Amino acid sequence: MLRILALLVLLLALSPARAVSSVLLLELDGVIGPASKDFVLRGLATAQTRNAELVILRMNTPGGLDDSMRDIIQAILASPIPVASYVAPSGARAASAGTYILYASHIAAMAPATNLGAATPVQIGGGFPGGQDEQSEAPAATPVSANDQAQNKPSGQSSDQSAQSDDTDPDEVLDRPPDESIDKPLSGSAMERKITNDARAYIRALAQLRGRNVEWAEQAVVQAASLSAQDALAKNVIDLVAVNVADLLTQLEGRTVQVAGTDRILNLDEPVIEILQPDWRNRLLAIITHPQVAYILMLLGIYGLFFELSNPGALIPGVLGGICLVLALFAFQVLPVNYAGLALIILGFGFMIAEAFVPSFGILGLGGVVAFITGSVILWDDQSGAFDVPLVLIIGFALASAVVFVGLGTLAWRSNRHPPVSGDAALLGTTATVLDTIPAHSTGWVRLHGESWRARNAQEQTLTAGETVRIRAREGLLLTVAPEDTHAA
């Protein structure tokens, strides 16, 4: 019996240990921008370094910037590790840019009561507003959820189409011949057609690559179509519906996916799930590039520079203002800034400052507040609403700026009206320090403004060294002093 047990122990020791697969879980929550792109790219690189079996990209996003979305998609397509994009938890969405990422992933999954779609691109970008013809260069465009647009029609959709889509069953739209739906020539400007057709071709290529529903993908771009999780599964838009991550891994166990042109069987039996958290660099980038934070940094930068110029040598306002302004300019490079709005904000500040020095009966101040609010509202050149600054914050800063600039300017103007004081008038009433004992009605020395002065004690009491006295009169280089608490007769 002992020999049998020893043999079993030996066999167990010699048998190879079962390899434990690892799964890396990335959380993509909120607007897709530079911070989320940096996080996903670093996560995919980490998964490759650790030779993970699978990367789960759990998404809940209304959309985001086109450049960031395309960088994420390129990283997914080039990843040697399978990526499963999972729209979760229930109630989440993968709208607009999230739909593109879902189509690009090796595995597309959704939780119950989630939705995707509304991938119509919305033109954004810097520059002053104005018409653009067909020969102008295409600016950056962001696929942002059409559901987030307040009563805005998707690009390329006429009012008749919009009214028709409200009363039309999505199944009927899918059953229409191509020439009655997505193949119909797009309306809108030449630039809108360019951007929409580019996005349409992009998502079509992704759908063909992953073998998913091509026609509906184009409808999501052209007609801003959306689907629930169950409908997406029925129409071959996604691969599966999973209640949670555990259910997702159970359904993916043994599944064959194509990665870099080769078939790969997923080994997900009792995997080790590691949740990758953003590091300090990614958190800082997310904070700086948040539209509201960038807006506040810009205002703080202007405040700091104004205070430094008003009081040269203070240093602290100038240093902090310069740092805030540089950070704001960095954020403006990666965010869809409307430079007309930025110019109005600066003009508004100028009007509010001028109100304190130029008698305009409030016209400049009122114009400054109006310009500031208008510029703040249109600062982010984005029709989706994903980058909007709350109106309460804008009005609050406008009123605070008006009070600060007008108040400080008024004080500076009043101080400039006072005539300069010098000579005896500048000395009388100031305090000095006794350097040595001065008996009553005798003379001695006091220190005034860093200088030693001859002083006469006109009082009946002796002044001791270190005592503080007040200057009562001056005769040439001789001062008449009295104890600080003694009032002049």
CSV table of C-alpha atoms in Angstrom, one decimal:
chain,number,residue,atom,x,y,z
A,1,MET,CA,0.0,0.0,0.0
A,2,LEU,CA,2.8,2.4,0.9
A,3,ARG,CA,4.5,1.6,-2.4
A,4,ILE,CA,1.3,2.5,-4.3
A,5,LEU,CA,1.0,5.8,-2.5
A,6,ALA,CA,4.6,6.6,-3.1
A,7,LEU,CA,4.2,5.9,-6.8
A,8,LEU,CA,1.2,8.2,-7.0
A,9,VAL,CA,3.0,11.0,-5.3
A,10,LEU,CA,5.9,10.5,-7.7
A,11,LEU,CA,3.6,10.6,-10.7
A,12,LEU,CA,2.0,13.8,-9.5
A,13,ALA,CA,5.3,15.4,-9.0
A,14,LEU,CA,6.6,14.5,-12.4
A,15,SER,CA,3.4,15.5,-14.2
A,16,PRO,CA,3.5,19.0,-15.8
A,17,ALA,CA,1.5,21.7,-14.0
A,18,ARG,CA,-1.6,22.9,-15.8
A,19,ALA,CA,-1.0,26.3,-17.3
A,20,VAL,CA,-3.2,29.0,-15.7
A,21,SER,CA,-4.4,31.5,-18.3
A,22,SER,CA,-4.5,35.2,-17.4
A,23,VAL,CA,-7.1,37.7,-18.5
A,24,LEU,CA,-6.5,41.5,-18.4
A,25,LEU,CA,-9.6,43.7,-17.8
A,26,LEU,CA,-9.5,47.3,-19.0
A,27,GLU,CA,-12.3,49.8,-18.1
A,28,LEU,CA,-13.2,52.3,-20.7
A,29,ASP,CA,-15.8,54.6,-19.1
A,30,GLY,CA,-16.7,58.0,-20.5
A,31,VAL,CA,-15.8,60.1,-23.5
A,32,ILE,CA,-13.0,58.6,-25.6
A,33,GLY,CA,-10.1,61.1,-25.7
A,34,PRO,CA,-6.3,61.2,-25.3
A,35,ALA,CA,-6.4,59.9,-21.7
A,36,SER,CA,-8.5,56.8,-22.6
A,37,LYS,CA,-6.5,56.2,-25.7
A,38,ASP,CA,-3.3,56.3,-23.7
A,39,PHE,CA,-4.8,53.9,-21.1
A,40,VAL,CA,-6.0,51.3,-23.7
A,41,LEU,CA,-2.7,51.4,-25.6
A,42,ARG,CA,-0.7,50.9,-22.4
A,43,GLY,CA,-3.0,48.1,-21.4
A,44,LEU,CA,-2.6,46.2,-24.6
A,45,ALA,CA,1.2,46.6,-24.3
A,46,THR,CA,1.0,45.2,-20.8
A,47,ALA,CA,-1.1,42.3,-21.9
A,48,GLN,CA,1.4,41.4,-24.6
A,49,THR,CA,4.3,41.6,-22.1
A,50,ARG,CA,2.5,39.3,-19.7
A,51,ASN,CA,1.4,37.0,-22.5
A,52,ALA,CA,-2.2,37.2,-21.5
A,53,GLU,CA,-4.8,34.9,-22.9
A,54,LEU,CA,-7.4,37.6,-23.4
A,55,VAL,CA,-8.0,41.3,-23.0
A,56,ILE,CA,-11.5,42.4,-22.0
A,57,LEU,CA,-12.3,46.0,-22.8
A,58,ARG,CA,-15.4,46.8,-20.8
A,59,MET,CA,-17.0,49.9,-22.3
A,60,ASN,CA,-19.6,52.5,-21.4
A,61,THR,CA,-19.0,55.5,-23.7
A,62,PRO,CA,-21.1,58.1,-25.6
A,63,GLY,CA,-18.4,58.5,-28.2
A,64,GLY,CA,-15.4,60.7,-28.4
A,65,LEU,CA,-12.6,62.0,-30.6
A,66,ASP,CA,-11.9,60.5,-34.0
A,67,ASP,CA,-8.1,60.5,-33.6
A,68,SER,CA,-8.2,58.7,-30.3
A,69,MET,CA,-10.7,56.2,-31.5
A,70,ARG,CA,-8.6,55.3,-34.6
A,71,ASP,CA,-5.5,54.9,-32.5
A,72,ILE,CA,-7.3,52.5,-30.2
A,73,ILE,CA,-8.7,50.5,-33.2
A,74,GLN,CA,-5.2,50.3,-34.9
A,75,ALA,CA,-3.8,49.0,-31.6
A,76,ILE,CA,-6.6,46.4,-31.4
A,77,LEU,CA,-6.1,45.3,-35.0
A,78,ALA,CA,-2.3,44.9,-34.5
A,79,SER,CA,-2.6,43.2,-31.1
A,80,PRO,CA,-1.3,39.6,-30.9
A,81,ILE,CA,-3.6,39.1,-27.9
A,82,PRO,CA,-7.4,38.7,-28.6
A,83,VAL,CA,-9.5,41.7,-27.5
A,84,ALA,CA,-13.1,41.2,-26.4
A,85,SER,CA,-15.0,44.5,-26.2
A,86,TYR,CA,-17.7,44.1,-23.7
A,87,VAL,CA,-20.5,46.8,-23.3
A,88,ALA,CA,-21.4,46.6,-19.6
A,89,PRO,CA,-22.9,46.9,-17.1
A,90,SER,CA,-26.6,46.8,-17.9
A,91,GLY,CA,-27.6,50.3,-18.9
A,92,ALA,CA,-24.3,51.1,-20.5
A,93,ARG,CA,-23.8,52.0,-24.2
A,94,ALA,CA,-21.2,51.9,-26.9
A,95,ALA,CA,-22.5,54.8,-28.9
A,96,SER,CA,-20.6,56.3,-31.9
A,97,ALA,CA,-16.9,55.8,-31.4
A,98,GLY,CA,-17.7,52.8,-29.1
A,99,THR,CA,-19.5,51.2,-32.0
A,100,TYR,CA,-16.4,51.4,-34.2
A,101,ILE,CA,-14.3,49.9,-31.4
A,102,LEU,CA,-16.8,47.1,-30.9
A,103,TYR,CA,-16.7,46.3,-34.6
A,104,ALA,CA,-12.9,46.3,-34.7
A,105,SER,CA,-12.5,43.9,-31.7
A,106,HIS,CA,-11.9,40.2,-32.1
A,107,ILE,CA,-14.9,39.5,-30.0
A,108,ALA,CA,-17.9,41.8,-29.6
A,109,ALA,CA,-20.1,41.2,-26.6
A,110,MET,CA,-22.8,43.2,-24.7
A,111,ALA,CA,-24.6,42.9,-21.4
A,112,PRO,CA,-28.4,42.8,-21.4
A,113,ALA,CA,-30.2,46.2,-21.5
A,114,THR,CA,-27.3,47.9,-23.3
A,115,ASN,CA,-27.2,49.5,-26.7
A,116,LEU,CA,-24.8,50.5,-29.5
A,117,GLY,CA,-25.0,52.6,-32.7
A,118,ALA,CA,-25.6,56.3,-33.5
A,119,ALA,CA,-22.2,56.4,-35.2
A,120,THR,CA,-22.8,59.4,-37.4
A,121,PRO,CA,-19.6,61.5,-37.4
A,122,VAL,CA,-19.9,65.1,-36.2
A,123,GLN,CA,-17.5,67.7,-37.7
A,124,ILE,CA,-15.4,69.4,-35.1
A,125,GLY,CA,-12.1,71.1,-35.0
A,126,GLY,CA,-10.3,74.4,-34.5
A,127,GLY,CA,-10.6,77.5,-36.6
A,128,PHE,CA,-13.2,80.2,-37.0
A,129,PRO,CA,-16.6,79.3,-38.3
A,130,GLY,CA,-17.3,79.8,-41.9
A,131,GLY,CA,-18.3,78.0,-45.1
A,132,GLN,CA,-16.1,75.3,-46.5
A,133,ASP,CA,-16.2,74.2,-50.0
A,134,GLU,CA,-15.2,70.9,-51.5
A,135,GLN,CA,-11.6,72.0,-52.1
A,136,SER,CA,-10.9,72.8,-48.5
A,137,GLU,CA,-9.0,70.3,-46.4
A,138,ALA,CA,-11.1,68.0,-44.2
A,139,PRO,CA,-10.8,68.9,-40.6
A,140,ALA,CA,-10.8,66.3,-37.8
A,141,ALA,CA,-14.1,64.7,-37.2
A,142,THR,CA,-15.4,62.9,-34.2
A,143,PRO,CA,-17.9,60.1,-34.3
A,144,VAL,CA,-20.1,61.2,-31.4
A,145,SER,CA,-23.4,59.8,-30.4
A,146,ALA,CA,-26.3,61.4,-32.2
A,147,ASN,CA,-28.5,60.5,-29.2
A,148,ASP,CA,-26.5,63.1,-27.2
A,149,GLN,CA,-27.3,65.9,-29.7
A,150,ALA,CA,-30.1,68.1,-28.5
A,151,GLN,CA,-32.5,68.2,-31.3
A,152,ASN,CA,-29.7,68.1,-33.9
A,153,LYS,CA,-30.0,66.0,-37.0
A,154,PRO,CA,-27.2,63.6,-38.0
A,155,SER,CA,-25.0,64.8,-40.8
A,156,GLY,CA,-26.4,63.8,-44.2
A,157,GLN,CA,-30.0,63.3,-43.0
A,158,SER,CA,-32.7,65.6,-44.3
A,159,SER,CA,-35.7,66.7,-42.3
A,160,ASP,CA,-37.9,64.3,-44.3
A,161,GLN,CA,-35.7,61.4,-43.4
A,162,SER,CA,-35.6,62.4,-39.8
A,163,ALA,CA,-39.3,62.6,-39.6
A,164,GLN,CA,-39.6,59.2,-41.3
A,165,SER,CA,-37.1,57.5,-39.1
A,166,ASP,CA,-39.1,58.4,-36.0
A,167,ASP,CA,-42.1,56.4,-37.2
A,168,THR,CA,-40.3,53.6,-38.9
A,169,ASP,CA,-39.5,50.2,-37.5
A,170,PRO,CA,-35.7,49.5,-37.6
A,171,ASP,CA,-36.5,46.0,-39.0
A,172,GLU,CA,-38.3,47.6,-42.0
A,173,VAL,CA,-35.2,49.8,-42.7
A,174,LEU,CA,-33.0,46.7,-42.7
A,175,ASP,CA,-35.4,45.0,-45.1
A,176,ARG,CA,-35.3,47.8,-47.7
A,177,PRO,CA,-33.4,47.5,-50.9
A,178,PRO,CA,-30.0,49.2,-50.7
A,179,ASP,CA,-31.1,52.0,-53.2
A,180,GLU,CA,-33.9,53.0,-50.7
A,181,SER,CA,-31.7,53.4,-47.6
A,182,ILE,CA,-28.0,53.7,-47.2
A,183,ASP,CA,-27.1,53.9,-50.9
A,184,LYS,CA,-29.2,57.0,-51.4
A,185,PRO,CA,-27.0,60.1,-52.1
A,186,LEU,CA,-26.2,62.0,-48.9
A,187,SER,CA,-27.5,65.5,-48.4
A,188,GLY,CA,-25.5,68.3,-46.7
A,189,SER,CA,-22.4,70.2,-47.6
A,190,ALA,CA,-19.5,68.7,-49.5
A,191,MET,CA,-17.5,68.5,-46.3
A,192,GLU,CA,-20.2,66.7,-44.4
A,193,ARG,CA,-20.5,64.2,-47.2
A,194,LYS,CA,-16.8,63.6,-47.2
A,195,ILE,CA,-16.6,63.0,-43.5
A,196,THR,CA,-19.7,60.7,-43.5
A,197,ASN,CA,-18.5,58.7,-46.5
A,198,ASP,CA,-15.0,58.3,-44.9
A,199,ALA,CA,-16.6,57.0,-41.7
A,200,ARG,CA,-18.9,54.8,-43.6
A,201,ALA,CA,-16.1,53.1,-45.5
A,202,TYR,CA,-14.1,52.8,-42.3
A,203,ILE,CA,-16.7,50.9,-40.4
A,204,ARG,CA,-17.6,48.8,-43.5
A,205,ALA,CA,-14.0,47.6,-43.7
A,206,LEU,CA,-14.1,46.7,-40.0
A,207,ALA,CA,-17.3,44.8,-40.4
A,208,GLN,CA,-15.9,42.9,-43.4
A,209,LEU,CA,-12.7,42.1,-41.5
A,210,ARG,CA,-14.6,40.6,-38.5
A,211,GLY,CA,-17.5,39.0,-40.6
A,212,ARG,CA,-20.2,41.1,-38.9
A,213,ASN,CA,-23.3,42.8,-40.3
A,214,VAL,CA,-22.0,45.3,-42.9
A,215,GLU,CA,-25.3,46.8,-43.9
A,216,TRP,CA,-26.3,47.7,-40.4
A,217,ALA,CA,-22.8,49.2,-39.7
A,218,GLU,CA,-23.4,51.6,-42.6
A,219,GLN,CA,-26.8,52.5,-41.3
A,220,ALA,CA,-25.3,53.3,-37.9
A,221,VAL,CA,-23.1,55.9,-39.7
A,222,VAL,CA,-25.5,57.2,-42.4
A,223,GLN,CA,-28.8,57.1,-40.5
A,224,ALA,CA,-27.5,57.1,-36.9
A,225,ALA,CA,-29.2,53.7,-36.3
A,226,SER,CA,-29.0,52.1,-32.9
A,227,LEU,CA,-29.7,48.6,-31.5
A,228,SER,CA,-30.2,46.9,-28.2
A,229,ALA,CA,-28.0,44.0,-27.2
A,230,GLN,CA,-30.5,41.3,-28.2
A,231,ASP,CA,-31.3,42.9,-31.5
A,232,ALA,CA,-27.6,43.3,-32.2
A,233,LEU,CA,-27.0,39.6,-31.5
A,234,ALA,CA,-29.9,38.6,-33.8
A,235,LYS,CA,-28.6,40.8,-36.6
A,236,ASN,CA,-25.0,39.5,-36.3
A,237,VAL,CA,-23.6,42.8,-35.1
A,238,ILE,CA,-22.1,41.2,-32.0
A,239,ASP,CA,-21.0,37.7,-31.1
A,240,LEU,CA,-22.7,37.1,-27.8
A,241,VAL,CA,-24.7,38.5,-24.9
A,242,ALA,CA,-23.2,37.9,-21.4
A,243,VAL,CA,-24.6,38.9,-18.0
A,244,ASN,CA,-21.2,39.5,-16.4
A,245,VAL,CA,-17.5,38.9,-16.9
A,246,ALA,CA,-17.7,35.4,-15.5
A,247,ASP,CA,-20.5,34.5,-18.0
A,248,LEU,CA,-18.5,36.1,-20.8
A,249,LEU,CA,-15.4,33.9,-20.0
A,250,THR,CA,-17.6,30.8,-19.8
A,251,GLN,CA,-19.1,31.4,-23.2
A,252,LEU,CA,-15.6,32.1,-24.7
A,253,GLU,CA,-14.0,29.0,-23.3
A,254,GLY,CA,-12.7,26.9,-26.2
A,255,ARG,CA,-13.8,29.5,-28.8
A,256,THR,CA,-11.7,29.9,-31.9
A,257,VAL,CA,-10.8,33.5,-32.9
A,258,GLN,CA,-8.6,34.8,-35.7
A,259,VAL,CA,-5.7,36.8,-34.4
A,260,ALA,CA,-3.1,38.3,-36.8
A,261,GLY,CA,-4.4,36.0,-39.6
A,262,THR,CA,-4.1,32.7,-37.6
A,263,ASP,CA,-6.8,30.8,-35.7
A,264,ARG,CA,-6.4,30.7,-31.9
A,265,ILE,CA,-8.4,28.6,-29.4
A,266,LEU,CA,-9.1,30.5,-26.2
A,267,ASN,CA,-8.1,28.6,-23.0
A,268,LEU,CA,-10.2,30.3,-20.3
A,269,ASP,CA,-10.8,27.5,-17.8
A,270,GLU,CA,-10.5,29.1,-14.4
A,271,PRO,CA,-8.4,32.1,-15.6
A,272,VAL,CA,-6.8,34.7,-13.3
A,273,ILE,CA,-8.5,38.0,-13.9
A,274,GLU,CA,-6.4,41.1,-13.4
A,275,ILE,CA,-8.0,44.5,-13.4
A,276,LEU,CA,-5.6,47.1,-14.8
A,277,GLN,CA,-5.9,50.5,-13.1
A,278,PRO,CA,-4.8,53.8,-14.7
A,279,ASP,CA,-1.5,55.0,-13.4
A,280,TRP,CA,-0.8,58.6,-12.1
A,281,ARG,CA,0.2,59.7,-15.6
A,282,ASN,CA,-3.0,58.6,-17.1
A,283,ARG,CA,-5.1,60.1,-14.3
A,284,LEU,CA,-3.3,63.4,-14.7
A,285,LEU,CA,-3.8,63.4,-18.4
A,286,ALA,CA,-7.5,62.6,-17.9
A,287,ILE,CA,-7.9,65.6,-15.5
A,288,ILE,CA,-6.0,68.1,-17.6
A,289,THR,CA,-7.8,67.2,-20.9
A,290,HIS,CA,-11.3,67.3,-19.3
A,291,PRO,CA,-13.1,70.2,-21.0
A,292,GLN,CA,-14.2,71.8,-17.7
A,293,VAL,CA,-10.8,71.6,-16.1
A,294,ALA,CA,-9.1,73.0,-19.3
A,295,TYR,CA,-11.6,75.9,-19.2
A,296,ILE,CA,-10.9,76.6,-15.5
A,297,LEU,CA,-7.1,76.4,-16.1
A,298,MET,CA,-7.3,78.9,-18.9
A,299,LEU,CA,-9.2,81.4,-16.7
A,300,LEU,CA,-6.8,80.9,-13.7
A,301,GLY,CA,-3.9,81.5,-16.1
A,302,ILE,CA,-5.4,84.8,-17.3
A,303,TYR,CA,-6.1,85.8,-13.6
A,304,GLY,CA,-2.6,85.0,-12.6
A,305,LEU,CA,-1.0,87.0,-15.4
A,306,PHE,CA,-3.3,89.9,-14.8
A,307,PHE,CA,-2.4,90.1,-11.1
A,308,GLU,CA,1.3,89.7,-11.9
A,309,LEU,CA,1.2,92.6,-14.4
A,310,SER,CA,-0.9,94.7,-11.9
A,311,ASN,CA,1.7,94.1,-9.1
A,312,PRO,CA,5.1,93.4,-10.7
A,313,GLY,CA,7.4,91.4,-8.5
A,314,ALA,CA,4.6,89.4,-6.7
A,315,LEU,CA,5.9,86.3,-8.6
A,316,ILE,CA,3.5,83.7,-7.2
A,317,PRO,CA,0.5,84.8,-9.3
A,318,GLY,CA,2.7,85.0,-12.4
A,319,VAL,CA,4.2,81.6,-11.9
A,320,LEU,CA,0.9,79.8,-11.1
A,321,GLY,CA,-0.8,81.7,-13.9
A,322,GLY,CA,1.9,80.7,-16.4
A,323,ILE,CA,1.7,77.0,-15.4
A,324,CYS,CA,-2.1,77.0,-15.6
A,325,LEU,CA,-2.0,78.7,-19.0
A,326,VAL,CA,0.5,76.2,-20.4
A,327,LEU,CA,-1.5,73.3,-19.2
A,328,ALA,CA,-4.7,74.8,-20.7
A,329,LEU,CA,-2.9,75.3,-24.0
A,330,PHE,CA,-1.8,71.7,-23.9
A,331,ALA,CA,-5.4,70.6,-23.4
A,332,PHE,CA,-6.5,72.8,-26.2
A,333,GLN,CA,-4.2,70.9,-28.6
A,334,VAL,CA,-6.0,67.7,-28.0
A,335,LEU,CA,-9.6,69.0,-27.6
A,336,PRO,CA,-11.9,70.5,-30.3
A,337,VAL,CA,-11.4,74.1,-29.6
A,338,ASN,CA,-13.3,76.8,-31.4
A,339,TYR,CA,-10.8,79.7,-31.6
A,340,ALA,CA,-13.6,82.2,-32.2
A,341,GLY,CA,-14.9,81.3,-28.8
A,342,LEU,CA,-11.4,81.7,-27.3
A,343,ALA,CA,-11.0,85.1,-28.9
A,344,LEU,CA,-14.4,86.2,-27.5
A,345,ILE,CA,-13.3,85.1,-24.0
A,346,ILE,CA,-10.1,87.1,-24.2
A,347,LEU,CA,-12.0,90.1,-25.7
A,348,GLY,CA,-14.5,89.9,-22.8
A,349,PHE,CA,-11.6,90.0,-20.3
A,350,GLY,CA,-10.3,93.1,-22.0
A,351,PHE,CA,-13.6,94.9,-21.9
A,352,MET,CA,-14.1,94.1,-18.2
A,353,ILE,CA,-10.6,95.5,-17.4
A,354,ALA,CA,-11.2,98.6,-19.6
A,355,GLU,CA,-14.5,99.3,-17.7
A,356,ALA,CA,-12.5,100.2,-14.6
A,357,PHE,CA,-10.4,102.8,-16.4
A,358,VAL,CA,-12.6,104.2,-19.1
A,359,PRO,CA,-15.9,105.9,-18.1
A,360,SER,CA,-18.4,104.0,-20.3
A,361,PHE,CA,-21.3,103.9,-17.9
A,362,GLY,CA,-21.2,100.1,-17.8
A,363,ILE,CA,-21.3,99.5,-21.5
A,364,LEU,CA,-17.8,98.0,-21.7
A,365,GLY,CA,-18.4,95.9,-18.6
A,366,LEU,CA,-21.7,94.6,-19.9
A,367,GLY,CA,-20.2,93.9,-23.3
A,368,GLY,CA,-17.3,92.1,-21.6
A,369,VAL,CA,-19.7,89.8,-19.7
A,370,VAL,CA,-21.7,89.1,-22.9
A,371,ALA,CA,-18.5,88.3,-24.9
A,372,PHE,CA,-17.2,86.1,-22.1
A,373,ILE,CA,-20.4,84.1,-21.8
A,374,THR,CA,-20.8,83.8,-25.6
A,375,GLY,CA,-17.2,82.7,-26.1
A,376,SER,CA,-17.4,80.1,-23.2
A,377,VAL,CA,-20.6,78.6,-24.7
A,378,ILE,CA,-19.0,78.1,-28.2
A,379,LEU,CA,-15.5,77.4,-26.9
A,380,TRP,CA,-15.7,73.7,-27.7
A,381,ASP,CA,-16.4,73.2,-31.4
A,382,ASP,CA,-18.4,70.1,-30.9
A,383,GLN,CA,-22.1,69.6,-31.7
A,384,SER,CA,-22.5,66.4,-29.7
A,385,GLY,CA,-22.6,68.1,-26.2
A,386,ALA,CA,-19.9,65.7,-24.9
A,387,PHE,CA,-17.5,68.5,-24.3
A,388,ASP,CA,-19.9,71.2,-23.2
A,389,VAL,CA,-19.1,73.3,-20.1
A,390,PRO,CA,-22.1,73.7,-17.7
A,391,LEU,CA,-23.8,77.1,-18.2
A,392,VAL,CA,-23.9,77.6,-14.4
A,393,LEU,CA,-20.1,77.4,-14.3
A,394,ILE,CA,-19.8,79.8,-17.2
A,395,ILE,CA,-22.1,82.4,-15.6
A,396,GLY,CA,-20.4,82.0,-12.3
A,397,PHE,CA,-17.0,82.7,-13.7
A,398,ALA,CA,-18.3,85.6,-15.8
A,399,LEU,CA,-19.8,87.3,-12.8
A,400,ALA,CA,-16.8,86.6,-10.6
A,401,SER,CA,-14.4,87.9,-13.3
A,402,ALA,CA,-16.5,91.1,-13.7
A,403,VAL,CA,-16.4,91.7,-10.0
A,404,VAL,CA,-12.7,91.0,-9.6
A,405,PHE,CA,-11.5,93.0,-12.6
A,406,VAL,CA,-13.8,96.0,-12.1
A,407,GLY,CA,-13.1,96.0,-8.4
A,408,LEU,CA,-9.3,95.8,-8.7
A,409,GLY,CA,-9.3,98.3,-11.6
A,410,THR,CA,-11.4,100.8,-9.6
A,411,LEU,CA,-9.0,100.5,-6.7
A,412,ALA,CA,-6.0,101.1,-9.0
A,413,TRP,CA,-7.8,104.1,-10.6
A,414,ARG,CA,-8.6,105.7,-7.2
A,415,SER,CA,-5.0,105.2,-6.0
A,416,ASN,CA,-3.7,106.9,-9.1
A,417,ARG,CA,-5.9,109.9,-8.4
A,418,HIS,CA,-4.1,110.6,-5.0
A,419,PRO,CA,-1.2,113.0,-5.3
A,420,PRO,CA,2.2,111.6,-4.5
A,421,VAL,CA,3.4,112.3,-0.9
A,422,SER,CA,7.0,113.2,-0.2
A,423,GLY,CA,9.2,115.3,2.1
A,424,ASP,CA,7.8,116.3,5.5
A,425,ALA,CA,4.4,115.0,4.6
A,426,ALA,CA,5.8,111.6,4.0
A,427,LEU,CA,7.6,111.5,7.4
A,428,LEU,CA,5.0,113.0,9.7
A,429,GLY,CA,3.0,110.4,11.6
A,430,THR,CA,5.4,107.5,10.7
A,431,THR,CA,7.0,105.4,13.4
A,432,ALA,CA,10.7,105.0,14.3
A,433,THR,CA,12.8,103.0,16.7
A,434,VAL,CA,14.9,104.6,19.4
A,435,LEU,CA,18.6,103.5,19.1
A,436,ASP,CA,19.8,104.9,22.5
A,437,THR,CA,18.2,106.3,25.6
A,438,ILE,CA,16.9,109.9,25.1
A,439,PRO,CA,16.2,111.9,28.3
A,440,ALA,CA,13.3,114.4,28.4
A,441,HIS,CA,13.9,117.5,26.3
A,442,SER,CA,17.2,116.0,25.0
A,443,THR,CA,18.4,114.7,21.7
A,444,GLY,CA,19.4,111.2,20.6
A,445,TRP,CA,19.2,108.8,17.7
A,446,VAL,CA,16.4,106.9,16.1
A,447,ARG,CA,16.2,104.5,13.1
A,448,LEU,CA,13.6,105.5,10.4
A,449,HIS,CA,13.2,103.6,7.1
A,450,GLY,CA,16.6,102.0,7.6
A,451,GLU,CA,18.4,105.3,8.3
A,452,SER,CA,19.7,106.9,11.5
A,453,TRP,CA,18.2,110.3,12.3
A,454,ARG,CA,18.9,112.8,15.0
A,455,ALA,CA,15.8,113.2,17.2
A,456,ARG,CA,14.6,115.4,20.0
A,457,ASN,CA,12.5,114.1,22.8
A,458,ALA,CA,9.8,116.8,23.4
A,459,GLN,CA,8.1,114.9,26.2
A,460,GLU,CA,8.6,114.9,29.9
A,461,GLN,CA,9.4,111.2,30.0
A,462,THR,CA,12.6,109.4,29.0
A,463,LEU,CA,12.6,107.4,25.8
A,464,THR,CA,14.4,104.0,26.2
A,465,ALA,CA,16.4,102.1,23.5
A,466,GLY,CA,14.2,99.9,21.4
A,467,GLU,CA,11.0,101.9,22.1
A,468,THR,CA,8.8,102.8,19.2
A,469,VAL,CA,8.2,106.5,18.7
A,470,ARG,CA,6.1,108.6,16.3
A,471,ILE,CA,7.5,111.5,14.2
A,472,ARG,CA,5.7,114.8,15.2
A,473,ALA,CA,7.8,117.4,13.3
A,474,ARG,CA,11.0,117.9,11.4
A,475,GLU,CA,13.4,120.8,11.3
A,476,GLY,CA,16.1,120.2,8.7
A,477,LEU,CA,17.8,116.9,9.8
A,478,LEU,CA,16.3,117.0,13.3
A,479,LEU,CA,13.1,115.1,14.1
A,480,THR,CA,10.8,115.8,16.9
A,481,VAL,CA,9.5,112.5,18.4
A,482,ALA,CA,7.1,111.3,21.0
A,483,PRO,CA,6.0,107.9,22.3
A,484,GLU,CA,3.8,106.1,19.9
A,485,ASP,CA,0.7,106.2,22.2
A,486,THR,CA,1.0,109.9,22.7
A,487,HIS,CA,-1.4,112.0,20.7
A,488,ALA,CA,-0.4,115.3,19.2
A,489,ALA,CA,-1.8,118.3,20.9
